[in-house]
Amino acid sequence: MVNFDDTATAFITKSNAQLRKAYYMFKMVGNTTLVSLGKRATSLSMALRLPIKGLVKKTVYDQFVGGETMQECEKIIDLLDRYNVKSLLDYSIEGKETEEDFEHTKNCLLDTIRFGGKHKAVPFAVFKVTGMARFALLEKVSNGELLSEKESKEWLKAKERVKEICQAAHDHKLAVLVDAEESWIQPAIDELAEEMIHHYNRERVIVFNTLQMYRVDRLEYLRKLVNLANKENFYLGVKLVRGAYMEKERDRAAKMGYPSPIQPDKAASDRDYDQGVEYVVENLEKGRLVAGSHNEESCRKLANLMVEKGLAKDDHRIWFSQLYGMSDHLSFNLAKAGYNVVKYLPFGPVKETLPYLIRRAEENSSASGQTSRELMLIQKEMRRRGID
Ligand SMILES: Cc1cc2nc3c(=O)[nH]c(=O)nc-3n(C[C@H](O)[C@H](O)[C@H](O)COP(=O)(O)OP(=O)(O)OC[C@H]3O[C@@H](n4cnc5c(N)ncnc54)[C@H](O)[C@@H]3O)c2cc1C
């Protein structure tokens, strides 16, 4: 049984000063009013070019981002690795729309893959398809709409970029995760990911698609993929998450008058997430799992399930994954117990990482249970160290 309350292990990489800072940070983001005010003030200050960069950098940025460049992240990667927590470099640039931007993002990704190829502590790479193609184009493909000649070329180019990334992951012996996004562009993402999985996952797993289990249709999709993998003899890499765009999904469905693709309540998302995890563990002949979650109960269930099934804790087919700066009590205690753990380590210039940072701050202010748990554990560790 993993002890998630072991705060000495959870915060082993944090100095007293860093721990105090994390405490104030989570206290700040736990305040919904402050976060929504901060969000508006930050966007406005950035737009007006006010000198807010220093403030953002010293607070949320330091907590959730590894640095401006890959090289700046190296220290953190080595530190985490000392406690057997691996890293995954996440070039977290969003909202780009031009071919030039997409080429730039692809080249940065290729750099992270080459970097990962040289670091044993970096076993995965990750990307978003919206970093490779226009959102509106992905929406059109997802709707099955007829593309113009220009759009067809664009789509082909996006596919080539994704292929180049997967090929590089193959050449540098890394695995690559394709993040899941909004449901109205996900069919195009699934199509691309499936194509890559089919092509590259013959000898070993290279490409992982992501399934958001807050969607009502994802267990069925998972079963379909597992059956296909068994029948057509490829390794199925899946990253299972609950899903990050719930409110946006529900709002759009309500506005446009179609049934919401999201589970009716949290319990249903939890149920499908845990069932999905169990299903992959039961199909490990071809299935490979990255369990992306900060939910303690889900992590505990998977850890116990592996023991029940007589699997080695470091079975190469199963990875736990959390985001840098969050749920260290899960990551470090799981790693100490011998399980495979990889942290998403975002990097990029302060301004470019703002959408990611705002999402983290909002997630931590709305998921009050999660934040109060983080705070309670940090406080416990501060008391243990006698610095409260
Ligand atoms: C390593 C990692 C990778 C990730 N990659 C992606 C990705 O590629 N794409 C993506 O979309 N997200 C991704 N996420 C975010 C993820 O989807 C969740 O938003 C986040 O992790 C919170 O869920 P949880 O499992 O940690 O736990 P919890 O905090 O227990 O669950 C919160 C989640 O439950 C669901 N939920 C909450 N309330 C309700 C409700 N009333 N009805 C139905 N469902 C509800 C929502 O999905 C919510 O985010 C990733 C997270 C991690 C840790």
Coordinates of C-alpha atoms and ligand atoms in Angstrom, one line a residue:
M1 CA 0.0 0.0 0.0
V2 CA 1.5 3.4 -1.0
N3 CA 1.5 6.0 1.8
F4 CA 0.4 9.2 0.1
D5 CA 0.5 11.0 3.4
D6 CA 4.3 10.7 3.6
T7 CA 5.0 14.4 3.3
A8 CA 8.8 14.1 3.9
T9 CA 8.9 12.1 0.6
A10 CA 6.4 14.2 -1.2
F11 CA 8.3 17.5 -0.7
I12 CA 11.8 16.0 -0.6
T13 CA 13.0 18.3 -3.5
K14 CA 11.7 21.5 -1.8
S15 CA 13.7 23.7 0.5
N16 CA 12.0 25.4 3.4
A17 CA 11.8 28.6 1.4
Q18 CA 10.3 26.8 -1.6
L19 CA 7.8 25.1 0.6
R20 CA 6.6 28.3 2.1
K21 CA 6.3 29.8 -1.4
A22 CA 4.2 26.9 -2.6
Y23 CA 2.0 27.3 0.5
Y24 CA 1.3 31.0 -0.3
M25 CA 0.9 30.1 -4.0
F26 CA -1.8 27.5 -3.4
K27 CA -3.5 29.7 -0.9
M28 CA -3.6 32.4 -3.5
V29 CA -4.9 30.2 -6.4
G30 CA -7.4 28.6 -4.0
N31 CA -9.2 31.9 -3.9
T32 CA -11.6 32.0 -6.8
T33 CA -12.2 35.8 -6.8
L34 CA -8.4 36.4 -6.7
V35 CA -7.8 34.0 -9.6
S36 CA -10.5 35.6 -11.8
L37 CA -9.2 39.1 -10.9
G38 CA -5.6 37.9 -11.5
K39 CA -6.6 36.4 -14.9
R40 CA -8.1 39.7 -16.1
A41 CA -5.3 41.9 -14.7
T42 CA -2.6 39.6 -16.1
S43 CA -4.1 39.6 -19.7
L44 CA -4.6 43.4 -19.5
S45 CA -1.1 44.0 -18.2
M46 CA 0.4 41.8 -20.9
A47 CA -1.6 43.6 -23.6
L48 CA -0.5 47.0 -22.2
R49 CA 3.1 45.7 -21.9
L50 CA 3.1 46.5 -18.2
P51 CA 6.1 45.0 -16.3
I52 CA 4.1 42.1 -14.9
K53 CA 6.5 39.4 -16.1
G54 CA 8.6 39.4 -13.0
L55 CA 5.6 38.9 -10.7
V56 CA 4.1 36.1 -12.8
K57 CA 7.5 34.4 -13.0
K58 CA 8.0 34.5 -9.2
T59 CA 4.6 33.1 -8.5
V60 CA 2.6 30.7 -10.7
Y61 CA 5.3 30.3 -13.3
D62 CA 7.9 29.1 -10.9
Q63 CA 5.4 26.7 -9.4
F64 CA 4.1 25.1 -12.6
V65 CA 6.8 25.7 -15.3
G66 CA 10.3 24.3 -15.6
G67 CA 11.9 27.3 -17.3
E68 CA 12.0 29.3 -20.5
T69 CA 14.2 26.8 -22.4
M70 CA 14.8 23.1 -22.3
Q71 CA 18.3 23.8 -20.9
E72 CA 16.8 25.7 -18.0
C73 CA 14.7 22.6 -17.2
E74 CA 17.8 20.4 -16.9
K75 CA 18.4 21.1 -13.2
I76 CA 14.8 20.1 -12.4
I77 CA 14.9 17.0 -14.5
D78 CA 18.1 15.8 -12.7
L79 CA 16.6 16.7 -9.3
L80 CA 13.4 14.7 -10.0
D81 CA 15.3 11.8 -11.4
R82 CA 17.3 11.5 -8.2
Y83 CA 14.0 10.4 -6.6
N84 CA 13.1 8.2 -9.6
V85 CA 10.5 10.7 -11.0
K86 CA 11.0 11.0 -14.8
S87 CA 10.2 14.1 -16.9
L88 CA 8.4 14.8 -20.1
L89 CA 9.2 18.2 -21.7
D90 CA 6.0 20.0 -22.6
Y91 CA 6.6 22.9 -25.0
S92 CA 3.5 24.6 -23.9
I93 CA 2.7 27.1 -26.6
E94 CA -1.0 27.5 -27.5
G95 CA -3.3 29.4 -29.8
K96 CA -1.0 29.6 -32.8
E97 CA -2.6 29.8 -36.2
T98 CA -0.1 30.4 -39.0
E99 CA 1.9 27.8 -41.0
E100 CA 5.1 29.6 -39.8
D101 CA 4.0 29.1 -36.2
F102 CA 3.3 25.4 -36.8
E103 CA 6.7 24.9 -38.4
H104 CA 8.3 26.6 -35.4
T105 CA 6.4 24.5 -32.9
K106 CA 7.3 21.3 -34.8
N107 CA 11.0 22.3 -34.8
C108 CA 10.9 22.9 -31.1
L109 CA 9.2 19.6 -30.6
L110 CA 11.9 17.9 -32.6
D111 CA 14.5 19.6 -30.4
T112 CA 12.8 18.2 -27.2
I113 CA 12.8 14.7 -28.8
R114 CA 16.5 14.9 -29.6
F115 CA 17.1 16.2 -26.1
G116 CA 15.0 13.3 -24.6
G117 CA 17.0 10.9 -26.8
K118 CA 20.1 11.9 -24.8
H119 CA 18.5 11.9 -21.3
K120 CA 17.4 8.6 -19.7
A121 CA 15.3 10.7 -17.3
V122 CA 13.1 11.9 -20.3
P123 CA 11.3 8.8 -21.7
F124 CA 8.4 10.6 -23.4
A125 CA 7.6 13.6 -25.6
V126 CA 4.2 15.2 -25.9
F127 CA 2.3 17.5 -28.4
K128 CA -1.0 19.0 -29.2
V129 CA -2.4 18.7 -32.7
T130 CA -3.6 22.3 -32.4
G131 CA 0.2 23.1 -32.4
M132 CA 0.4 21.6 -35.9
A133 CA -2.8 22.7 -37.6
R134 CA -5.4 25.4 -37.5
F135 CA -8.3 24.8 -35.1
A136 CA -10.9 25.6 -37.8
L137 CA -9.3 23.2 -40.2
L138 CA -9.4 20.4 -37.5
E139 CA -13.0 21.2 -37.0
K140 CA -13.8 20.9 -40.7
V141 CA -12.0 17.6 -40.9
S142 CA -13.8 16.4 -37.8
N143 CA -17.2 17.3 -39.3
G144 CA -16.4 15.4 -42.5
E145 CA -16.7 18.6 -44.5
L146 CA -15.3 18.8 -48.0
L147 CA -12.0 20.6 -48.0
S148 CA -10.9 23.1 -50.6
E149 CA -7.7 22.4 -52.5
K150 CA -5.8 24.8 -50.3
E151 CA -7.2 23.2 -47.1
S152 CA -6.4 19.7 -48.4
K153 CA -2.8 20.8 -48.8
E154 CA -2.9 22.3 -45.3
W155 CA -4.2 19.1 -43.8
L156 CA -1.6 17.1 -45.7
K157 CA 1.1 19.3 -44.3
A158 CA -0.2 18.9 -40.7
K159 CA -0.1 15.1 -41.2
E160 CA 3.4 15.4 -42.4
R161 CA 4.4 17.4 -39.3
V162 CA 2.8 14.8 -37.0
K163 CA 4.6 12.0 -38.9
E164 CA 7.9 13.8 -38.6
I165 CA 7.5 14.0 -34.9
C166 CA 6.5 10.3 -34.5
Q167 CA 9.4 9.3 -36.8
A168 CA 11.8 11.3 -34.6
A169 CA 10.4 9.7 -31.5
H170 CA 11.0 6.3 -33.2
D171 CA 14.6 7.2 -34.2
H172 CA 15.5 8.6 -30.7
K173 CA 13.8 5.7 -28.9
L174 CA 11.2 7.8 -27.1
A175 CA 7.4 7.5 -26.8
V176 CA 5.2 10.4 -27.8
L177 CA 1.9 11.3 -26.3
V178 CA -0.8 13.1 -28.4
D179 CA -2.9 15.3 -26.0
A180 CA -6.7 15.2 -26.2
E181 CA -8.6 18.5 -26.9
E182 CA -12.1 19.7 -27.5
S183 CA -14.6 17.1 -28.7
W184 CA -15.4 19.0 -31.9
I185 CA -11.9 18.7 -33.1
Q186 CA -11.1 15.3 -31.5
P187 CA -12.2 13.2 -34.5
A188 CA -9.4 14.7 -36.6
I189 CA -6.9 14.2 -33.7
D190 CA -8.1 10.6 -33.3
E191 CA -7.8 10.0 -37.0
L192 CA -4.2 11.2 -37.0
A193 CA -3.2 9.4 -33.8
E194 CA -4.7 6.2 -35.0
E195 CA -2.8 6.4 -38.3
M196 CA 0.4 6.9 -36.4
I197 CA -0.3 4.2 -33.9
H198 CA -1.0 1.8 -36.7
H199 CA 2.2 2.7 -38.5
Y200 CA 4.7 3.1 -35.7
N201 CA 3.5 0.7 -32.9
R202 CA 4.5 -2.5 -34.5
E203 CA 7.6 -3.5 -32.6
R204 CA 7.0 -1.5 -29.5
V205 CA 4.8 1.4 -28.4
I206 CA 5.9 4.8 -29.7
V207 CA 2.6 6.7 -30.1
F208 CA 0.0 7.2 -27.4
N209 CA -3.4 8.7 -28.0
T210 CA -5.3 10.4 -25.1
L211 CA -8.8 9.4 -24.1
Q212 CA -10.9 11.8 -21.9
M213 CA -13.0 9.6 -19.8
Y214 CA -15.4 12.5 -18.9
R215 CA -16.8 11.8 -22.3
V216 CA -19.7 9.3 -22.4
D217 CA -18.4 7.5 -25.5
R218 CA -14.8 6.9 -24.5
L219 CA -15.1 3.5 -22.8
E220 CA -16.6 2.1 -26.0
Y221 CA -13.9 3.8 -28.1
L222 CA -11.3 2.2 -25.8
R223 CA -12.8 -1.2 -26.3
K224 CA -12.8 -0.7 -30.1
L225 CA -9.1 0.3 -30.1
V226 CA -8.1 -2.7 -27.9
N227 CA -9.9 -5.1 -30.2
L228 CA -8.3 -3.5 -33.2
A229 CA -4.9 -3.8 -31.7
N230 CA -5.4 -7.5 -30.9
K231 CA -6.7 -8.2 -34.4
E232 CA -4.3 -6.1 -36.4
N233 CA -1.3 -6.8 -34.1
F234 CA -0.1 -3.4 -33.0
Y235 CA 0.6 -2.0 -29.6
L236 CA -2.0 0.3 -28.3
G237 CA -0.7 3.3 -26.3
V238 CA -3.3 5.2 -24.4
K239 CA -3.1 8.0 -22.0
L240 CA -6.2 8.1 -19.9
V241 CA -7.3 11.4 -18.3
R242 CA -10.7 12.7 -17.1
G243 CA -10.7 15.7 -19.3
A244 CA -9.9 19.4 -19.1
Y245 CA -12.7 21.3 -21.0
M246 CA -15.8 20.3 -19.2
E247 CA -17.4 23.7 -18.9
K248 CA -16.6 24.7 -22.4
E249 CA -18.0 21.4 -23.7
R250 CA -21.3 21.8 -21.8
D251 CA -21.7 25.5 -22.8
R252 CA -21.2 24.8 -26.4
A253 CA -23.6 21.8 -26.4
A254 CA -26.3 23.9 -24.6
K255 CA -25.8 26.9 -27.0
M256 CA -25.9 24.8 -30.1
G257 CA -28.6 22.4 -28.9
Y258 CA -27.0 19.0 -29.1
P259 CA -26.7 16.5 -26.2
S260 CA -23.6 17.2 -24.0
P261 CA -20.8 14.7 -24.7
I262 CA -19.8 14.9 -21.0
Q263 CA -20.8 12.6 -18.2
P264 CA -23.8 13.7 -16.2
D265 CA -21.8 14.0 -13.0
K266 CA -18.3 13.6 -11.4
A267 CA -19.1 10.1 -10.1
A268 CA -19.7 8.9 -13.7
S269 CA -16.4 10.4 -14.9
D270 CA -14.7 8.7 -12.0
R271 CA -16.3 5.4 -12.7
D272 CA -15.4 5.4 -16.4
Y273 CA -11.9 6.6 -15.7
D274 CA -11.3 3.7 -13.3
Q275 CA -13.0 1.2 -15.6
G276 CA -10.9 2.4 -18.5
V277 CA -7.7 1.9 -16.4
E278 CA -8.8 -1.5 -15.4
Y279 CA -9.6 -2.5 -19.0
V280 CA -6.1 -1.6 -20.2
V281 CA -4.5 -3.4 -17.3
E282 CA -6.5 -6.5 -18.3
N283 CA -5.3 -6.1 -21.9
L284 CA -1.6 -5.6 -21.4
E285 CA -0.6 -8.0 -24.1
K286 CA -1.1 -5.2 -26.6
G287 CA -2.2 -2.3 -24.3
R288 CA 0.1 0.3 -22.8
L289 CA -1.0 2.8 -20.2
V290 CA -0.2 6.3 -19.1
A291 CA -2.6 7.1 -16.2
G292 CA -2.7 11.0 -16.2
S293 CA -4.4 11.9 -13.0
H294 CA -4.1 13.8 -9.7
N295 CA -7.0 11.8 -8.2
E296 CA -5.6 10.0 -5.2
E297 CA -8.2 7.3 -5.2
S298 CA -7.7 6.5 -8.9
C299 CA -3.9 6.3 -8.3
R300 CA -4.4 4.0 -5.3
K301 CA -6.7 1.8 -7.3
L302 CA -4.3 1.3 -10.1
A303 CA -1.3 0.8 -7.7
N304 CA -3.3 -1.9 -5.8
L305 CA -4.6 -3.5 -9.0
M306 CA -1.0 -4.0 -10.3
V307 CA -0.2 -5.7 -7.0
E308 CA -3.3 -7.9 -7.2
K309 CA -2.5 -8.9 -10.7
G310 CA 1.1 -9.9 -9.7
L311 CA 2.6 -7.2 -12.0
A312 CA 6.0 -5.8 -11.1
K313 CA 5.6 -2.2 -9.8
D314 CA 7.9 -1.0 -12.5
D315 CA 6.2 -2.9 -15.3
H316 CA 7.3 -1.0 -18.4
R317 CA 3.7 -1.1 -19.7
I318 CA 2.2 1.2 -17.1
W319 CA 3.1 4.7 -16.1
F320 CA 1.6 7.2 -13.6
S321 CA 1.7 10.8 -14.7
Q322 CA 1.1 14.1 -13.0
L323 CA 1.8 17.8 -13.9
Y324 CA 4.9 19.5 -12.5
G325 CA 4.0 21.6 -9.4
M326 CA 0.9 19.5 -8.6
S327 CA 0.3 16.4 -6.5
D328 CA 3.9 15.7 -5.5
H329 CA 2.5 13.5 -2.7
L330 CA 1.3 11.1 -5.5
S331 CA 4.3 11.3 -7.8
F332 CA 7.1 11.0 -5.2
N333 CA 5.4 8.4 -3.0
L334 CA 4.5 6.3 -6.0
A335 CA 8.1 6.5 -7.3
K336 CA 9.5 5.7 -3.9
A337 CA 7.3 2.6 -3.8
G338 CA 8.8 1.6 -7.1
Y339 CA 6.1 2.5 -9.7
N340 CA 6.9 4.3 -13.0
V341 CA 6.1 8.0 -12.7
V342 CA 6.6 10.8 -15.2
K343 CA 5.9 14.5 -14.7
Y344 CA 4.7 16.8 -17.4
L345 CA 7.3 19.6 -17.3
P346 CA 6.1 22.6 -19.3
F347 CA 8.6 25.1 -20.6
G348 CA 8.5 28.3 -22.6
P349 CA 8.6 32.1 -22.3
V350 CA 6.4 33.6 -19.6
K351 CA 4.0 35.3 -22.0
E352 CA 3.6 32.1 -24.1
T353 CA 2.8 29.9 -21.1
L354 CA 0.1 32.2 -19.8
P355 CA -2.9 30.2 -21.1
Y356 CA -1.4 27.1 -19.5
L357 CA -0.8 29.0 -16.2
I358 CA -4.3 30.4 -16.2
R359 CA -5.8 26.9 -16.7
R360 CA -3.7 25.6 -13.7
A361 CA -4.7 28.5 -11.5
E362 CA -8.4 28.1 -12.5
E363 CA -8.3 24.3 -12.0
N364 CA -6.8 24.7 -8.6
S365 CA -9.4 27.3 -7.6
S366 CA -12.4 25.4 -8.9
A367 CA -11.1 21.9 -7.7
S368 CA -11.3 23.2 -4.1
G369 CA -10.9 19.6 -2.7
Q370 CA -7.7 19.2 -4.6
T371 CA -6.3 22.6 -3.5
S372 CA -7.1 22.1 0.1
R373 CA -5.5 18.7 0.0
E374 CA -2.3 20.3 -1.5
L375 CA -2.4 23.0 1.2
M376 CA -3.1 20.6 4.0
L377 CA -0.1 18.4 3.0
I378 CA 2.2 21.4 2.6
Q379 CA 1.1 22.6 6.1
K380 CA 1.7 19.2 7.5
E381 CA 5.3 19.2 6.1
M382 CA 5.9 22.7 7.3
R383 CA 4.9 21.6 10.8
R384 CA 7.1 18.5 10.6
R385 CA 10.0 20.7 9.7
G386 CA 9.1 23.2 12.4
I387 CA 8.8 26.1 10.0
D388 CA 5.0 26.8 10.2
Ligands
LIG1 C1 -0.4 14.0 -16.9 C2 -1.6 14.6 -17.3 C3 -1.9 14.8 -18.6 C4 -3.1 15.4 -19.0 N1 -3.4 15.5 -20.3 C5 -4.6 16.0 -20.7 C6 -5.0 15.9 -22.1 O1 -4.3 15.5 -23.0 N2 -6.3 16.4 -22.4 C7 -7.2 16.9 -21.4 O2 -8.3 17.2 -21.8 N3 -6.8 16.9 -20.1 C8 -5.6 16.5 -19.8 N4 -5.2 16.5 -18.4 C9 -6.1 17.1 -17.4 C10 -7.2 16.2 -16.9 O3 -8.0 15.9 -18.0 C11 -8.0 16.7 -15.8 O4 -8.6 17.9 -16.1 C12 -7.2 16.9 -14.5 O5 -6.2 16.0 -14.4 C13 -8.1 16.7 -13.3 O6 -8.6 15.4 -13.2 P1 -8.0 14.3 -12.2 O7 -8.1 13.0 -12.8 O8 -6.6 14.7 -11.9 O9 -8.8 14.3 -10.9 P2 -10.1 15.0 -10.2 O10 -9.7 16.3 -9.7 O11 -10.7 13.9 -9.3 O12 -11.2 15.2 -11.4 C14 -11.5 16.4 -11.9 C15 -12.1 16.1 -13.2 O13 -13.3 15.3 -13.1 C16 -14.2 15.7 -14.2 N5 -15.4 16.3 -13.5 C17 -15.4 17.2 -12.5 N6 -16.7 17.5 -12.2 C18 -17.5 16.8 -13.0 C19 -18.9 16.8 -13.2 N7 -19.7 17.5 -12.5 N8 -19.4 16.0 -14.2 C20 -18.5 15.2 -15.0 N9 -17.2 15.2 -14.8 C21 -16.7 16.0 -13.9 C22 -13.5 16.7 -15.0 O14 -12.8 16.1 -16.0 C23 -12.5 17.3 -14.0 O15 -11.3 17.9 -14.7 C24 -4.0 15.9 -18.0 C25 -3.7 15.7 -16.7 C26 -2.6 15.1 -16.3 C27 -2.3 14.9 -14.8

